[in-house]
XYZ file of C-alpha atoms in Angstrom:
369
model
C 73.897 55.010 73.113
C 72.058 51.968 71.761
C 69.001 54.146 71.010
C 71.171 56.664 69.156
C 72.791 53.876 67.129
C 69.375 52.469 66.268
C 68.202 55.894 65.043
C 71.315 56.208 62.887
C 70.684 52.765 61.445
C 67.025 53.546 60.713
C 68.034 56.849 59.089
C 70.645 55.089 56.960
C 68.131 52.447 55.864
C 65.561 55.102 54.944
C 68.123 57.053 52.905
C 69.323 53.899 51.196
C 65.763 52.803 50.426
C 64.826 56.202 49.010
C 67.938 56.124 46.865
C 66.980 52.714 45.507
C 63.450 53.917 44.747
C 64.762 56.989 42.912
C 67.203 54.830 40.934
C 64.481 52.350 40.098
C 62.211 55.165 38.910
C 64.733 56.757 36.569
C 65.816 53.346 35.233
C 62.176 52.606 34.471
C 61.650 55.991 32.810
C 64.820 55.888 30.680
C 66.988 52.752 30.913
C 69.819 54.364 28.906
C 71.061 57.844 29.780
C 74.141 58.262 27.666
C 76.995 60.572 26.799
C 79.169 60.145 23.693
C 82.472 61.956 23.168
C 85.963 61.347 21.824
C 88.358 59.714 24.263
C 90.670 62.229 25.941
C 94.341 62.551 25.099
C 96.711 60.969 27.634
C 97.612 64.223 29.386
C 93.907 65.034 29.916
C 92.750 61.706 31.334
C 92.703 62.917 34.942
C 90.703 65.986 33.918
C 88.187 63.742 32.171
C 87.994 61.381 35.146
C 87.080 64.398 37.271
C 84.351 65.309 34.778
C 82.902 61.791 34.960
C 82.935 61.858 38.745
C 81.604 65.374 39.258
C 79.356 65.959 36.235
C 78.238 62.720 34.588
C 77.564 60.659 37.709
C 75.443 63.289 39.531
C 73.323 63.678 36.390
C 72.535 59.948 36.447
C 74.477 59.203 33.258
C 74.774 55.429 33.065
C 76.351 54.902 29.623
C 79.535 56.467 28.249
C 80.538 55.926 24.630
C 84.147 56.894 24.012
C 85.230 57.353 20.418
C 88.678 55.819 20.678
C 89.511 55.018 17.054
C 93.348 54.889 17.067
C 93.868 56.804 20.301
C 95.113 53.671 22.082
C 98.465 51.923 22.211
C 97.277 48.823 20.369
C 99.501 45.809 20.821
C 97.838 43.738 18.090
C 98.545 46.431 15.481
C 100.975 49.010 16.880
C 101.383 50.443 13.381
C 97.852 51.869 13.691
C 98.406 53.810 16.909
C 98.083 57.572 16.951
C 101.433 59.239 17.746
C 100.009 60.272 21.110
C 97.755 57.500 22.380
C 96.199 56.226 25.598
C 98.105 53.587 27.517
C 96.494 50.617 29.215
C 96.990 52.445 32.523
C 95.118 55.469 31.168
C 92.207 53.306 30.054
C 92.023 51.563 33.422
C 91.571 54.955 35.113
C 88.525 55.536 32.935
C 87.206 52.038 33.520
C 87.668 52.389 37.276
C 85.767 55.673 37.657
C 82.943 54.324 35.491
C 82.671 51.141 37.554
C 82.618 53.203 40.734
C 79.676 55.225 39.424
C 77.782 52.368 37.722
C 78.444 53.782 34.254
C 78.648 51.349 31.365
C 81.600 52.245 29.153
C 81.508 51.384 25.436
C 84.446 52.107 23.093
C 83.991 53.082 19.448
C 86.172 52.605 16.406
C 84.756 53.982 13.147
C 84.241 51.055 10.807
C 83.345 50.928 7.115
C 82.904 54.693 6.593
C 84.745 57.675 8.050
C 88.143 56.378 6.980
C 89.132 59.938 6.111
C 88.262 63.434 7.181
C 88.671 66.616 5.131
C 92.041 66.187 3.367
C 93.428 63.514 5.689
C 93.079 59.734 5.572
C 92.774 58.032 8.933
C 95.179 55.382 10.121
C 93.578 52.241 8.687
C 93.754 53.092 4.986
C 96.845 55.217 5.468
C 98.723 52.121 6.643
C 96.728 49.658 4.526
C 95.842 51.560 1.322
C 94.761 48.270 -0.274
C 91.649 48.402 1.948
C 90.423 51.612 0.267
C 87.052 51.175 -1.479
C 87.839 54.050 -3.850
C 91.603 54.230 -4.444
C 91.007 56.159 -7.677
C 89.616 59.059 -5.621
C 92.630 61.051 -4.474
C 92.597 63.131 -1.315
C 92.502 66.853 -2.159
C 94.996 69.341 -0.780
C 92.074 71.563 0.139
C 88.786 69.844 0.850
C 85.464 71.380 -0.230
C 81.931 70.065 -0.345
C 80.343 69.403 -2.756
C 83.089 68.125 -5.036
C 83.176 66.233 -8.365
C 84.201 62.952 -6.674
C 81.323 63.013 -4.189
C 84.002 62.630 -1.511
C 82.807 63.173 2.034
C 84.700 60.426 3.832
C 86.520 57.401 2.484
C 85.331 53.861 3.220
C 87.189 50.590 3.433
C 86.097 47.771 1.147
C 83.947 45.359 3.176
C 84.831 42.503 0.808
C 88.610 42.884 0.968
C 89.905 39.432 1.986
C 92.100 40.598 4.870
C 90.394 43.734 6.204
C 88.575 41.860 8.971
C 91.748 40.241 10.248
C 92.928 43.727 11.170
C 89.597 45.238 12.197
C 88.554 42.320 14.421
C 91.901 42.288 16.208
C 91.417 45.969 17.066
C 87.841 45.355 18.214
C 88.815 42.453 20.462
C 91.701 44.324 22.021
C 89.768 47.518 22.712
C 86.825 45.599 24.203
C 89.183 43.606 26.424
C 91.028 46.626 27.795
C 87.761 48.519 28.433
C 86.272 45.404 30.085
C 83.072 45.892 28.128
C 80.262 43.762 26.757
C 79.451 46.148 23.900
C 81.200 47.903 21.038
C 80.156 50.870 18.891
C 81.177 50.504 15.250
C 80.068 53.922 14.016
C 79.050 53.079 10.411
C 77.408 56.462 9.827
C 77.473 58.620 6.696
C 78.696 55.854 4.397
C 78.625 57.470 0.964
C 81.185 55.180 -0.674
C 79.986 51.581 -0.860
C 79.729 49.171 -3.775
C 81.818 51.446 -5.973
C 81.633 50.755 -9.711
C 85.426 50.564 -9.941
C 85.912 48.207 -6.984
C 86.917 44.752 -8.318
C 85.064 43.071 -5.439
C 82.013 45.291 -4.804
C 81.130 46.564 -8.276
C 77.565 45.731 -9.281
C 76.575 44.389 -5.873
C 73.491 45.564 -4.031
C 74.510 48.337 -1.626
C 71.975 47.341 1.011
C 73.278 43.787 0.986
C 76.873 45.015 1.220
C 76.051 47.272 4.164
C 74.016 44.588 5.921
C 76.733 42.034 5.303
C 79.323 44.211 7.023
C 77.023 44.994 9.954
C 76.250 41.306 10.466
C 79.897 40.313 10.055
C 80.889 42.675 12.871
C 77.893 41.677 14.988
C 78.632 37.964 14.613
C 82.267 38.388 15.603
C 81.298 40.302 18.738
C 78.724 37.635 19.594
C 81.489 35.037 19.869
C 82.398 36.709 23.182
C 78.829 37.685 24.135
C 79.330 41.305 23.147
C 76.661 43.495 21.564
C 76.974 45.816 18.578
C 75.884 49.461 18.576
C 75.781 51.595 15.420
C 74.502 54.978 14.264
C 71.168 54.641 12.485
C 71.332 57.112 9.590
C 72.227 54.602 6.850
C 69.063 52.649 7.692
C 66.719 55.570 6.979
C 65.492 56.391 3.468
C 66.673 59.985 3.176
C 64.673 60.722 0.037
C 61.296 59.284 1.001
C 61.406 60.815 4.478
C 62.843 64.150 3.335
C 65.522 63.837 6.009
C 68.289 64.157 3.432
C 71.647 62.554 2.658
C 73.302 63.152 6.030
C 70.726 61.795 8.462
C 69.392 59.341 5.877
C 70.600 57.282 2.929
C 70.439 58.234 -0.743
C 72.288 55.129 -1.974
C 69.750 52.466 -0.932
C 71.559 51.205 2.154
C 68.317 51.901 4.063
C 66.969 48.564 2.808
C 69.550 46.865 5.019
C 67.252 47.463 8.001
C 65.411 44.268 7.062
C 68.634 42.288 6.603
C 70.528 42.864 9.853
C 70.294 41.148 13.238
C 67.661 42.567 15.574
C 69.892 42.549 18.664
C 71.875 45.556 17.384
C 71.336 48.828 19.272
C 70.581 51.800 17.029
C 71.797 55.273 17.991
C 69.344 57.511 16.147
C 70.836 60.978 15.679
C 68.978 64.080 14.537
C 70.572 67.452 15.110
C 68.595 70.091 13.202
C 65.053 68.760 13.706
C 63.566 66.477 16.381
C 62.409 63.825 13.898
C 60.662 60.868 15.525
C 62.384 58.046 13.671
C 62.912 56.180 16.936
C 59.409 54.795 16.345
C 60.517 53.381 12.987
C 63.467 51.535 14.499
C 61.426 50.224 17.421
C 58.709 48.955 15.081
C 61.410 47.133 13.128
C 62.373 45.353 16.354
C 65.518 47.267 17.355
C 66.492 48.873 20.635
C 66.883 52.571 19.877
C 68.456 55.575 21.602
C 67.717 59.146 20.490
C 70.824 61.316 20.135
C 70.884 65.142 20.119
C 73.989 67.315 19.758
C 73.835 71.111 20.017
C 70.206 72.321 20.024
C 68.942 72.490 23.630
C 65.298 73.070 22.692
C 65.300 70.022 20.426
C 67.016 67.874 23.062
C 64.186 68.693 25.487
C 61.560 67.804 22.858
C 63.385 64.589 21.983
C 63.579 63.618 25.660
C 59.876 64.271 26.119
C 59.133 62.254 22.980
C 61.189 59.321 24.214
C 59.331 59.358 27.539
C 55.989 59.447 25.702
C 57.039 56.559 23.468
C 57.826 54.447 26.521
C 54.666 55.463 28.368
C 52.266 54.940 25.467
C 53.742 51.817 23.860
C 52.631 48.247 24.175
C 54.496 45.957 26.544
C 56.275 44.497 23.509
C 57.378 47.830 22.082
C 58.288 49.684 25.290
C 61.673 47.980 25.919
C 62.887 49.008 22.464
C 62.700 52.703 23.405
C 65.895 52.659 25.433
C 66.567 56.317 26.161
C 68.701 59.327 25.308
C 72.349 60.032 24.552
C 74.069 63.405 24.252
C 76.677 63.427 21.479
C 79.725 65.700 21.368
C 81.686 66.114 18.139
C 84.563 68.237 19.308
C 87.542 66.764 21.102
C 87.127 65.939 24.771
C 89.603 68.674 25.651
C 87.795 71.468 23.814
C 84.440 70.322 25.182
C 85.726 70.465 28.755
C 87.179 73.911 28.103
C 83.772 75.029 26.852
C 81.880 73.294 29.654
C 84.014 74.841 32.402
C 84.267 78.254 30.703
C 88.037 78.153 30.558
C 88.248 80.522 27.613
C 86.765 83.870 28.741
C 87.260 85.293 25.252
C 85.006 82.603 23.763
C 81.614 82.617 25.484
C 79.461 79.502 25.201
C 76.876 79.896 22.446
C 73.227 79.167 23.175
C 73.210 76.345 20.637
C 76.183 74.329 21.829
C 76.963 70.820 22.983
C 77.441 72.137 26.521
C 74.003 73.729 26.747
C 72.375 70.817 24.949
C 73.922 68.392 27.459
C 72.739 70.462 30.401
C 69.236 70.921 28.999
C 68.756 67.246 28.214
C 69.838 65.992 31.608
C 67.913 68.714 33.435
C 64.808 67.493 31.617
C 65.589 63.870 32.409
C 66.198 64.443 36.092
C 63.090 66.589 36.500
C 61.093 63.480 35.649
C 62.111 61.671 38.850
C 61.073 64.480 41.203
């Protein structure tokens, strides 16, 4: 009996040790293996918890960014809640399953830009229209792009005297309830900044305005030892690189890259081409994560590139190449329907978030074998 128990113990130790070695290897290869998606609606939380447990954890995902925005029952500003929003109990379910599986959870609220979508303003400037950077630009009944106003998404004015009282309260509350040491502020695709008609921003340098807002948010988070994550597109010169106005800046905000704190994590997204701008961010001193969306073949190339960057870099540069993150831009519910094939009349397309996710993590996990 004692011999049998000893064999069981030795077997357990060997399995545990091998598990630690495998974990150490993948952490060394790619420290961040992320997944970004909108937070589920309350009635779908349990379904999403199951997805985390059965799909994200086995694929060695260790970072989950949830785009919460106003899908939470905020107590600091209940007027900004979505009509149907996550409760504190709902959030704790998500936090619990992530803790159980060693997944870092990071909430996102879109700040500065993306204060509207199509013909609808989002909650912040709907409730506080005085925060609008471009109040003279009216929301169309039917949105089209391009349009005479250059309207893609509205922005709030970063120099409005009371905007940060509201925004920081939301940030603090969402970070507290998610028990996190990081926050994603979005800040992508900011087309409206330093508008000529804004009484506060008119005539100011757009790079300085953008950098000022980034640093303002970063400094507030630092008061509680929290780190800031943002999308990287506004820090790339879209014209010089040829990347264009979506994945790069055409309004000079790219110059802000030399004006913002270096401890900000950059989520570098490229969806139609596997551009290697991660090198640019790393050489500027930032931690960077490459983010694909719906092109499986590009996600594989981007993963291979990230591994090469880490393997071939100097000891100083290597830590800046943090890893990969799959992004999903549909709702959590529709993504899960697609992922699980719940709609037989709508087959999954080859170029889809589902197939991109699978391809990227297959490539990642092949590296530890």
